[in-house]
Amino acid sequence: MHIVVCIKQVPDSAQIRVHPVTNTIMRQGVPSIINPYDLFALEEALRWRDQAGGTVTILTMGPPMAEDTMRKALTLGADRAVLLTDRCFAGSDTLATSFALATAIGKIGETWGPPDIVFTGKQTIDGDTAQVGPGIAKRLRFNQLTYVAKIDSLDPESRAITVERRAEGGLQVLQSRLPVLITMLEGTNELRRGSLDSALRAARAEVVRWGAAEAGVEDTAKCGLRGSPTVVKHVFAPKPRAEKAQIIETAAGPVRTQADAVIAAIFARQPGIESDLLRLARHS
Amino acid sequence: MSQEKFDAIVVGAGPSGNAAAYTLARKGLNVLQLERGEYPGSKNVQGAILYAKALEEIIPDFRESAPLERHIIEQRLWMLDDSSYVGMHYRSEDFNEDRPSRYTILRAQFDKWFSQQVRDAGAVLLCETTVTELLRDESGRVIGVATDRDNGTVYADVVILAEGVNGLVGRRSKLREELQPESVALAVKEMHFLPKDVIDARFNLKGGEGVVIEGMGTITEGMTGTAFIYTNNESLSVGIGCLVSDLAQTGRSPAGLLEAFKNHPSVKPLLAGSEIKEYAAHLIPEGGLKAMPELFGDGWIVVGDAGHFVNAVHREGSNLAMTTGRLAAETVADLKQRGVPCSKANLRAYTKRLEDCFVMKDMKKYKDIPSFLHGNRHLFDLYPRLVSKAAQNWFRVDGKDKLTKEKEILTSFRKGRTLSGLLGDAFKMARAWR
Amino acid sequence: MSDAAKPSPPAAAAGRSSMKKELPEHFKAYRHVWVFIEYERGNIHPVSLELLGEGRKLADKLDVELAGVVIGAEAEALHEAALSCFEYGADLVYRVADPILAHYRNEPFTKAMTDLVNTYKPEVLLLGATTLGRDLAGSVATTLLTGLTADCTALAIDDERSLAATRPTFGGSLMCTIHTLNFRPQMATVRPRVMPMPERQAGRIGRIADHSLSMAEEDIVTKVLRFVPDRDSDKAQLAYADIVVAGGLGLRTPENLRLVKELAEVLGGDYGGSRPLVQKGWIEADRQIGQTGKTIRPKLYIAAGISGAVQHRVGVEGADLILAINTDANAPIFDFAHLGIVADAVSLLPALTEAFRQRLSINRAAS
Ligand SMILES: Cc1cc2nc3c(=O)[nH]c(=O)nc-3n(C[C@H](O)[C@H](O)[C@H](O)COP(=O)(O)OP(=O)(O)OC[C@H]3O[C@@H](n4cnc5c(N)ncnc54)[C@H](O)[C@@H]3O)c2cc1C
Ligand SMILES: Cc1cc2nc3c(=O)[nH]c(=O)nc-3n(C[C@H](O)[C@H](O)[C@H](O)COP(=O)(O)OP(=O)(O)OC[C@H]3O[C@@H](n4cnc5c(N)ncnc54)[C@H](O)[C@@H]3O)c2cc1C
Ligand SMILES: Nc1ncnc2c1ncn2[C@@H]1O[C@H](COP(=O)(O)O)[C@@H](O)[C@H]1O
């Protein structure tokens, strides 16, 4: 089996700050990490490879320094890494990103055998759109299985796959046929820690670097800024609320006094809420 | 277990480990470097001073690619009391030279860069890999390390311990004693972000110029310690450190001291409007020569903070780290080339190298300073107050004649500390410095 | 690549906004605002009605019609859904009824949607950012090769009739406004509870246009074997609860979560928590509130021991009244809460529960 996992390098958004004056993201010193959701996809891919045999190829589109994060994915046990990096990819939105990734997956297929499954994470923590996965699926004409919580069965021979998919209000159990694209839900598996040997292998492995041409992109107008139908017109910091919270001052007394003061403050501020509460409390 | 045997394993990817691994790899040795952080520098968030010379000896053209913040053109030494400081400033246009000797750096970026040079030189680096213990053969010779990864043992001819001040591997492997509270300082530090032009204006700088402020006095409430402000490109590193034993005795928290330092009337305006990020606390080995552990043995060798190579008075650490890393590597590479084992007897050459350069000379020169400072609290409390009071008296034009002022100042010193005490301090100070 | 190699814009904002070109001729015929109506198991997802409310405003601004798109198995049931759409503001409903569409599946729904778009040419297409809506939107946008802006928090029409879709990026640290200038339709998804629920206008009616699905079951690879509904009892109703009580790390121990649950119960509301509680396994993932959890819009939100990080904030800002309980008077949550008390949540929560219990039972007895 050949499995491709798309992983993205993202700035650790927990550590991002906005420049107080210019309102731009200050990336200085913000470490890059593997998009946390993609790790669940990678782990699932590694599990099925270990079970059914085959290889796992990881694919990233990003700047040259993304190589560091790819090496980390290799440490966990991926077999090969392809870094898609080219100036013409800069400024891609999700449509242009999925075009580039899908084209590269086509090339990966030509080079190392056609993939049976392409995994992506549920979404990224920087773009946060969850669109790239479906975009790739559509372009590759793979069956699309999003928000997969569990792969119940997978038979490379008959090409049948059964998954549990998180749907609105419940789980859908879906049967489909390889090749499929799966976007993996978070919390579905526990990440392994590579052995010393795989870490050593990864440290020395060569990350394959493809520019647009090597990846088989013929029309660069479909890439990057030019290939992106969406246009970011305006970036701004969220508006702070004009006034801060009204602090309920209570003398240091028993908590019950505090509690009564809180309730009084709530009802004073929102007189209608008491009847709502009565109605709700009655229902429960 | 890895089948492969390396020429050397370097534990840690700080300045000392990187210097060692780089030097070894450049000499063609098969080097494995292990770092427990997610990436080199991930545990080192602070900004710091880089002394160019030590790095030049390793990477002569480092200025072309290393992430340097500002070069230092001005040094300020401040003696603070609660509301004032008496200071000495030295600023020189001569420091705007082609190859400046001191820079501010951000360790996270600098360590990453250094590590890239190490890997480009051919060393293998594994991050998120913690060395748990040294492996030995029956004779007690160190033959490799155990790590926290699955099948995580790996072998080498020599292990270079560049693990920093905690020296956990060394302690666990019984190569050294526990850290003594009176020989380590706990430093806390914050990054204060400000736009570049604001920093330039506040510190009177242009281009890539930078300033260092070192402060001592009542800010440490009588404890042995100093505070500092470094200018980076778009941020200030602000910190304070005190001996752990003093902190334990007084029950003061370093965070509280830092808060007070930041609110000192002389400091506050420099930081106004900044956005704070990255609060970090770190130990500094300040015990000097007397606190140094064994530096080598059969199959192992210690460099950098792990070896207590820090000159606390001059705030030098990373330069000693890089230099000791380089010297240890040169020692090992030399033995390797001669085809002799890294036995304790053969590694003695490391000491020789240390003694031939500034490292041991300085460590010896300052060997009595730590205990002197520790035993003389008034240096950090009384003197700053007296000096400040004297300066105020002197500069205040209040109709008093100058002779009376001189007398008052002298009396205030004598009241604060007896004449013999004053003389004694001067004498002891001079002796410790010698 | 050389011809395409323009300076890479780190500030994509500046780079892209200068690229305004004329809308290609064939897109000029695209008119009207559409909302995809999520209709499953006999229910319309409330987010679709919220979007009709928002779509109405956009349509009025553009002076065009608002249409709902209902897709499902039975024409009868879809008719009912269509009537609801009219009552919530739609002028027109496109109905695609086919047994193949009984359960949501990507292939036939994408087909139905793209066929409709290519036939009737809307200029704006809105979908809920639910698991269904996100699954569908990505495929539809890629098939149509148009732009799609995910998880918007505000929608507007600018002076050039262009949809200005505002959304958080970088985990909520920044907001950005995105346009699809040269392609149609302009697509956007919006999370449940971000937009207010519009007033229902009983009896309001509109037109239904039927469209058929040109697809056979044999063409579809993926089959739905089963649907396992979430058990109602433990299913979080957070997004739509009127009262929400949530806890954060300030609760200190998982046991103290009980205090949050008890207050929520007395108030007839639901409970949730900040992300670290999910990561620590103290609460289930679907009870996480915030950027990567649920957006809530309750009448009363009580946050106990939550610092109020920006990622949390974006999920709760729509609440009518936010009460924060935190020991740290400088906690960021006090910057956006309406009411705050600097107190230990672990001791205040039980007192609050008891006080509410008494207050409510007294009043109930009285009424
Ligand atoms: C607040 C502060 C300010 C300072 N300012 C200056 C200054 O301005 N100029 C200056 O020259 N010096 C300064 N120093 C001192 C300087 O930082 C140190 O001397 C220097 O970092 C020592 O380098 P090192 O490589 O020996 O140790 P470290 O930099 O501590 O590196 C040790 C590395 O080993 C890793 N490690 C530890 N244990 C293990 C293990 N078991 N397995 C794997 N990896 C491990 C650690 O993660 C770390 O990366 C300052 C120190 C502090 C705390
Ligand atoms: C990509 C990304 C997405 C994220 N998405 C979300 C999200 O959707 N939702 C979310 O919540 N977070 C999210 N986060 C995490 C977020 O940044 C914060 O880390 C998180 O919200 C903090 O949770 P907390 O307030 O419970 O904990 P803390 O930040 O640790 O705050 C605990 C608070 O409790 C107070 N406290 C302590 N003791 C008491 C006491 N006895 N009584 C009262 N108060 C007390 C403290 O003063 C403090 O303010 C995300 C982060 C990232 C990077
Ligand atoms: N530049 C990229 N390189 C590789 N994979 C990506 C990239 N961008 C997005 N992905 C994949 O697509 C998923 C969804 O991304 P997004 O649509 O940005 O939320 C991610 O979890 C990744 O698996």
PDB file of N, CA and C and ligand atoms in Angstrom, chain B residues 11-17 34-37 43-44 46 48-49 51 107 129-131 162-165 169 187 189 228 230 282-284 303-306 310 315-319 321, ligand 1:
ATOM      1  N   VAL B  11      26.404  15.582  24.230  1.00  0.00           N
ATOM      2  CA  VAL B  11      25.119  15.704  24.927  1.00  0.00           C
ATOM      3  C   VAL B  11      24.784  17.184  25.093  1.00  0.00           C
ATOM      4  N   GLY B  12      23.807  17.648  24.357  1.00  0.00           N
ATOM      5  CA  GLY B  12      23.395  19.048  24.469  1.00  0.00           C
ATOM      6  C   GLY B  12      23.751  19.850  23.231  1.00  0.00           C
ATOM      7  N   ALA B  13      22.867  20.755  22.850  1.00  0.00           N
ATOM      8  CA  ALA B  13      23.106  21.592  21.676  1.00  0.00           C
ATOM      9  C   ALA B  13      23.034  23.063  22.040  1.00  0.00           C
ATOM     10  N   GLY B  14      23.627  23.439  23.178  1.00  0.00           N
ATOM     11  CA  GLY B  14      23.828  24.845  23.510  1.00  0.00           C
ATOM     12  C   GLY B  14      25.146  25.299  22.877  1.00  0.00           C
ATOM     13  N   PRO B  15      25.636  26.457  23.259  1.00  0.00           N
ATOM     14  CA  PRO B  15      26.875  26.957  22.657  1.00  0.00           C
ATOM     15  C   PRO B  15      28.046  25.988  22.825  1.00  0.00           C
ATOM     16  N   SER B  16      28.168  25.369  23.973  1.00  0.00           N
ATOM     17  CA  SER B  16      29.335  24.497  24.182  1.00  0.00           C
ATOM     18  C   SER B  16      29.217  23.227  23.347  1.00  0.00           C
ATOM     19  N   GLY B  17      28.023  22.634  23.345  1.00  0.00           N
ATOM     20  CA  GLY B  17      27.814  21.410  22.572  1.00  0.00           C
ATOM     21  C   GLY B  17      27.971  21.668  21.079  1.00  0.00           C
ATOM     22  N   LEU B  34      22.998  14.924  20.731  1.00  0.00           N
ATOM     23  CA  LEU B  34      21.664  14.641  21.255  1.00  0.00           C
ATOM     24  C   LEU B  34      21.165  15.841  22.055  1.00  0.00           C
ATOM     25  N   GLU B  35      19.966  16.260  21.775  1.00  0.00           N
ATOM     26  CA  GLU B  35      19.403  17.440  22.442  1.00  0.00           C
ATOM     27  C   GLU B  35      17.992  17.096  22.906  1.00  0.00           C
ATOM     28  N   ARG B  36      17.696  17.436  24.151  1.00  0.00           N
ATOM     29  CA  ARG B  36      16.376  17.019  24.646  1.00  0.00           C
ATOM     30  C   ARG B  36      15.275  17.974  24.184  1.00  0.00           C
ATOM     31  N   GLY B  37      15.616  19.212  23.842  1.00  0.00           N
ATOM     32  CA  GLY B  37      14.602  20.182  23.403  1.00  0.00           C
ATOM     33  C   GLY B  37      14.032  19.833  22.043  1.00  0.00           C
ATOM     34  N   LYS B  43      14.885  25.599  24.470  1.00  0.00           N
ATOM     35  CA  LYS B  43      14.835  25.776  25.918  1.00  0.00           C
ATOM     36  C   LYS B  43      15.533  27.073  26.319  1.00  0.00           C
ATOM     37  N   ASN B  44      16.046  27.774  25.317  1.00  0.00           N
ATOM     38  CA  ASN B  44      16.804  28.988  25.597  1.00  0.00           C
ATOM     39  C   ASN B  44      16.122  30.182  24.962  1.00  0.00           C
ATOM     40  N   GLN B  46      16.018  33.240  25.994  1.00  0.00           N
ATOM     41  CA  GLN B  46      16.494  34.583  26.320  1.00  0.00           C
ATOM     42  C   GLN B  46      17.363  35.221  25.256  1.00  0.00           C
ATOM     43  N   ALA B  48      20.849  37.551  24.842  1.00  0.00           N
ATOM     44  CA  ALA B  48      22.094  37.474  25.585  1.00  0.00           C
ATOM     45  C   ALA B  48      23.181  38.235  24.849  1.00  0.00           C
ATOM     46  N   ILE B  49      24.340  38.265  25.454  1.00  0.00           N
ATOM     47  CA  ILE B  49      25.496  38.885  24.814  1.00  0.00           C
ATOM     48  C   ILE B  49      26.369  37.799  24.215  1.00  0.00           C
ATOM     49  N   TYR B  51      30.057  37.066  22.667  1.00  0.00           N
ATOM     50  CA  TYR B  51      31.418  37.581  22.544  1.00  0.00           C
ATOM     51  C   TYR B  51      32.008  37.003  21.276  1.00  0.00           C
ATOM     52  N   ARG B 107      18.925  33.924  21.856  1.00  0.00           N
ATOM     53  CA  ARG B 107      19.463  32.568  21.884  1.00  0.00           C
ATOM     54  C   ARG B 107      18.683  31.598  21.027  1.00  0.00           C
ATOM     55  N   THR B 129      15.466  14.127  22.222  1.00  0.00           N
ATOM     56  CA  THR B 129      16.101  12.894  22.674  1.00  0.00           C
ATOM     57  C   THR B 129      16.903  13.239  23.931  1.00  0.00           C
ATOM     58  N   THR B 130      16.456  12.733  25.046  1.00  0.00           N
ATOM     59  CA  THR B 130      17.124  13.048  26.312  1.00  0.00           C
ATOM     60  C   THR B 130      18.077  11.924  26.701  1.00  0.00           C
ATOM     61  N   VAL B 131      19.289  12.303  26.992  1.00  0.00           N
ATOM     62  CA  VAL B 131      20.250  11.312  27.480  1.00  0.00           C
ATOM     63  C   VAL B 131      19.913  11.052  28.937  1.00  0.00           C
ATOM     64  N   ALA B 162      27.879  18.354  27.400  1.00  0.00           N
ATOM     65  CA  ALA B 162      27.646  19.791  27.200  1.00  0.00           C
ATOM     66  C   ALA B 162      26.220  20.081  27.613  1.00  0.00           C
ATOM     67  N   GLU B 163      25.833  19.492  28.730  1.00  0.00           N
ATOM     68  CA  GLU B 163      24.421  19.466  29.102  1.00  0.00           C
ATOM     69  C   GLU B 163      23.973  20.664  29.913  1.00  0.00           C
ATOM     70  N   GLY B 164      24.841  21.621  30.127  1.00  0.00           N
ATOM     71  CA  GLY B 164      24.431  22.815  30.847  1.00  0.00           C
ATOM     72  C   GLY B 164      24.538  22.672  32.352  1.00  0.00           C
ATOM     73  N   VAL B 165      24.104  23.718  33.032  1.00  0.00           N
ATOM     74  CA  VAL B 165      24.391  23.879  34.454  1.00  0.00           C
ATOM     75  C   VAL B 165      23.850  22.751  35.330  1.00  0.00           C
ATOM     76  N   VAL B 169      23.017  14.369  33.780  1.00  0.00           N
ATOM     77  CA  VAL B 169      23.614  13.107  33.338  1.00  0.00           C
ATOM     78  C   VAL B 169      24.861  12.821  34.161  1.00  0.00           C
ATOM     79  N   ALA B 187      18.513  33.172  37.655  1.00  0.00           N
ATOM     80  CA  ALA B 187      18.228  34.408  36.918  1.00  0.00           C
ATOM     81  C   ALA B 187      16.854  34.303  36.280  1.00  0.00           C
ATOM     82  N   LYS B 189      14.170  36.373  33.572  1.00  0.00           N
ATOM     83  CA  LYS B 189      14.375  37.269  32.459  1.00  0.00           C
ATOM     84  C   LYS B 189      13.111  37.403  31.656  1.00  0.00           C
ATOM     85  N   PHE B 228      20.101  43.362  34.653  1.00  0.00           N
ATOM     86  CA  PHE B 228      20.631  43.815  33.368  1.00  0.00           C
ATOM     87  C   PHE B 228      19.513  44.173  32.400  1.00  0.00           C
ATOM     88  N   TYR B 230      19.500  44.490  28.112  1.00  0.00           N
ATOM     89  CA  TYR B 230      20.215  44.439  26.829  1.00  0.00           C
ATOM     90  C   TYR B 230      19.279  44.932  25.745  1.00  0.00           C
ATOM     91  N   HIS B 282      16.436  30.633  34.683  1.00  0.00           N
ATOM     92  CA  HIS B 282      17.538  29.735  34.352  1.00  0.00           C
ATOM     93  C   HIS B 282      18.617  29.855  35.416  1.00  0.00           C
ATOM     94  N   LEU B 283      19.326  28.767  35.631  1.00  0.00           N
ATOM     95  CA  LEU B 283      20.416  28.810  36.606  1.00  0.00           C
ATOM     96  C   LEU B 283      21.712  29.234  35.932  1.00  0.00           C
ATOM     97  N   ILE B 284      22.563  29.918  36.674  1.00  0.00           N
ATOM     98  CA  ILE B 284      23.902  30.244  36.183  1.00  0.00           C
ATOM     99  C   ILE B 284      24.897  29.730  37.213  1.00  0.00           C
ATOM    100  N   VAL B 303      32.173  20.150  29.244  1.00  0.00           N
ATOM    101  CA  VAL B 303      32.413  21.488  28.698  1.00  0.00           C
ATOM    102  C   VAL B 303      31.283  22.445  29.106  1.00  0.00           C
ATOM    103  N   GLY B 304      31.542  23.726  28.992  1.00  0.00           N
ATOM    104  CA  GLY B 304      30.509  24.750  29.179  1.00  0.00           C
ATOM    105  C   GLY B 304      29.988  24.850  30.599  1.00  0.00           C
ATOM    106  N   ASP B 305      28.739  25.253  30.720  1.00  0.00           N
ATOM    107  CA  ASP B 305      28.117  25.432  32.024  1.00  0.00           C
ATOM    108  C   ASP B 305      28.194  24.163  32.875  1.00  0.00           C
ATOM    109  N   ALA B 306      28.151  23.016  32.212  1.00  0.00           N
ATOM    110  CA  ALA B 306      28.226  21.759  32.948  1.00  0.00           C
ATOM    111  C   ALA B 306      29.531  21.690  33.733  1.00  0.00           C
ATOM    112  N   VAL B 310      32.000  29.733  34.031  1.00  0.00           N
ATOM    113  CA  VAL B 310      31.326  31.018  33.929  1.00  0.00           C
ATOM    114  C   VAL B 310      32.121  32.040  34.730  1.00  0.00           C
ATOM    115  N   ARG B 315      30.137  38.591  33.538  1.00  0.00           N
ATOM    116  CA  ARG B 315      28.983  38.079  32.824  1.00  0.00           C
ATOM    117  C   ARG B 315      29.378  37.321  31.566  1.00  0.00           C
ATOM    118  N   GLU B 316      30.427  36.568  31.679  1.00  0.00           N
ATOM    119  CA  GLU B 316      30.829  35.776  30.526  1.00  0.00           C
ATOM    120  C   GLU B 316      30.436  34.332  30.776  1.00  0.00           C
ATOM    121  N   GLY B 317      29.823  33.714  29.811  1.00  0.00           N
ATOM    122  CA  GLY B 317      29.438  32.317  29.935  1.00  0.00           C
ATOM    123  C   GLY B 317      29.528  31.639  28.583  1.00  0.00           C
ATOM    124  N   SER B 318      28.824  32.220  27.611  1.00  0.00           N
ATOM    125  CA  SER B 318      28.754  31.547  26.317  1.00  0.00           C
ATOM    126  C   SER B 318      30.131  31.497  25.651  1.00  0.00           C
ATOM    127  N   ASN B 319      30.953  32.495  25.897  1.00  0.00           N
ATOM    128  CA  ASN B 319      32.285  32.459  25.279  1.00  0.00           C
ATOM    129  C   ASN B 319      33.139  31.359  25.887  1.00  0.00           C
ATOM    130  N   ALA B 321      31.859  28.741  27.208  1.00  0.00           N
ATOM    131  CA  ALA B 321      31.201  27.515  26.737  1.00  0.00           C
ATOM    132  C   ALA B 321      31.737  27.135  25.363  1.00  0.00           C
TER     133      ALA B 321
HETATM  134  C1  LIG D   1      19.738  34.964  32.281  1.00  0.00           C
HETATM  135  C2  LIG D   1      21.081  34.591  31.731  1.00  0.00           C
HETATM  136  C3  LIG D   1      21.800  35.533  31.029  1.00  0.00           C
HETATM  137  C4  LIG D   1      23.025  35.216  30.484  1.00  0.00           C
HETATM  138  N1  LIG D   1      23.673  36.139  29.772  1.00  0.00           N
HETATM  139  C5  LIG D   1      24.853  35.817  29.197  1.00  0.00           C
HETATM  140  C6  LIG D   1      25.500  36.740  28.370  1.00  0.00           C
HETATM  141  O1  LIG D   1      25.002  37.838  28.165  1.00  0.00           O
HETATM  142  N2  LIG D   1      26.656  36.388  27.788  1.00  0.00           N
HETATM  143  C7  LIG D   1      27.210  35.175  27.996  1.00  0.00           C
HETATM  144  O2  LIG D   1      28.266  34.904  27.433  1.00  0.00           O
HETATM  145  N3  LIG D   1      26.623  34.256  28.782  1.00  0.00           N
HETATM  146  C8  LIG D   1      25.454  34.558  29.380  1.00  0.00           C
HETATM  147  N4  LIG D   1      24.849  33.630  30.164  1.00  0.00           N
HETATM  148  C9  LIG D   1      25.471  32.325  30.335  1.00  0.00           C
HETATM  149  C10 LIG D   1      25.299  31.435  29.123  1.00  0.00           C
HETATM  150  O3  LIG D   1      23.922  31.376  28.774  1.00  0.00           O
HETATM  151  C11 LIG D   1      25.781  30.035  29.402  1.00  0.00           C
HETATM  152  O4  LIG D   1      27.053  30.083  29.926  1.00  0.00           O
HETATM  153  C12 LIG D   1      25.816  29.167  28.145  1.00  0.00           C
HETATM  154  O5  LIG D   1      24.510  29.034  27.619  1.00  0.00           O
HETATM  155  C13 LIG D   1      26.372  27.807  28.441  1.00  0.00           C
HETATM  156  O6  LIG D   1      26.274  26.992  27.302  1.00  0.00           O
HETATM  157  P1  LIG D   1      26.194  25.444  27.413  1.00  0.00           P
HETATM  158  O7  LIG D   1      26.192  24.927  26.030  1.00  0.00           O
HETATM  159  O8  LIG D   1      27.237  24.942  28.327  1.00  0.00           O
HETATM  160  O9  LIG D   1      24.815  25.125  28.148  1.00  0.00           O
HETATM  161  P2  LIG D   1      23.319  25.372  27.695  1.00  0.00           P
HETATM  162  O10 LIG D   1      23.196  26.570  26.854  1.00  0.00           O
HETATM  163  O11 LIG D   1      22.539  25.322  28.954  1.00  0.00           O
HETATM  164  O12 LIG D   1      22.977  24.124  26.794  1.00  0.00           O
HETATM  165  C14 LIG D   1      22.783  22.840  27.302  1.00  0.00           C
HETATM  166  C15 LIG D   1      21.926  22.066  26.333  1.00  0.00           C
HETATM  167  O13 LIG D   1      21.915  20.701  26.686  1.00  0.00           O
HETATM  168  C16 LIG D   1      20.618  20.191  26.619  1.00  0.00           C
HETATM  169  N5  LIG D   1      20.528  19.077  27.561  1.00  0.00           N
HETATM  170  C17 LIG D   1      20.620  19.129  28.905  1.00  0.00           C
HETATM  171  N6  LIG D   1      20.510  17.905  29.429  1.00  0.00           N
HETATM  172  C18 LIG D   1      20.372  17.055  28.393  1.00  0.00           C
HETATM  173  C19 LIG D   1      20.209  15.652  28.300  1.00  0.00           C
HETATM  174  N7  LIG D   1      20.193  14.884  29.383  1.00  0.00           N
HETATM  175  N8  LIG D   1      20.076  15.094  27.089  1.00  0.00           N
HETATM  176  C20 LIG D   1      20.078  15.866  25.969  1.00  0.00           C
HETATM  177  N9  LIG D   1      20.237  17.203  26.011  1.00  0.00           N
HETATM  178  C21 LIG D   1      20.380  17.788  27.203  1.00  0.00           C
HETATM  179  C22 LIG D   1      19.752  21.365  26.974  1.00  0.00           C
HETATM  180  O14 LIG D   1      18.444  21.224  26.466  1.00  0.00           O
HETATM  181  C23 LIG D   1      20.484  22.533  26.342  1.00  0.00           C
HETATM  182  O15 LIG D   1      20.074  22.784  25.021  1.00  0.00           O
HETATM  183  C24 LIG D   1      23.592  33.932  30.699  1.00  0.00           C
HETATM  184  C25 LIG D   1      22.856  32.987  31.396  1.00  0.00           C
HETATM  185  C26 LIG D   1      21.615  33.297  31.904  1.00  0.00           C
HETATM  186  C27 LIG D   1      20.845  32.256  32.625  1.00  0.00           C
END
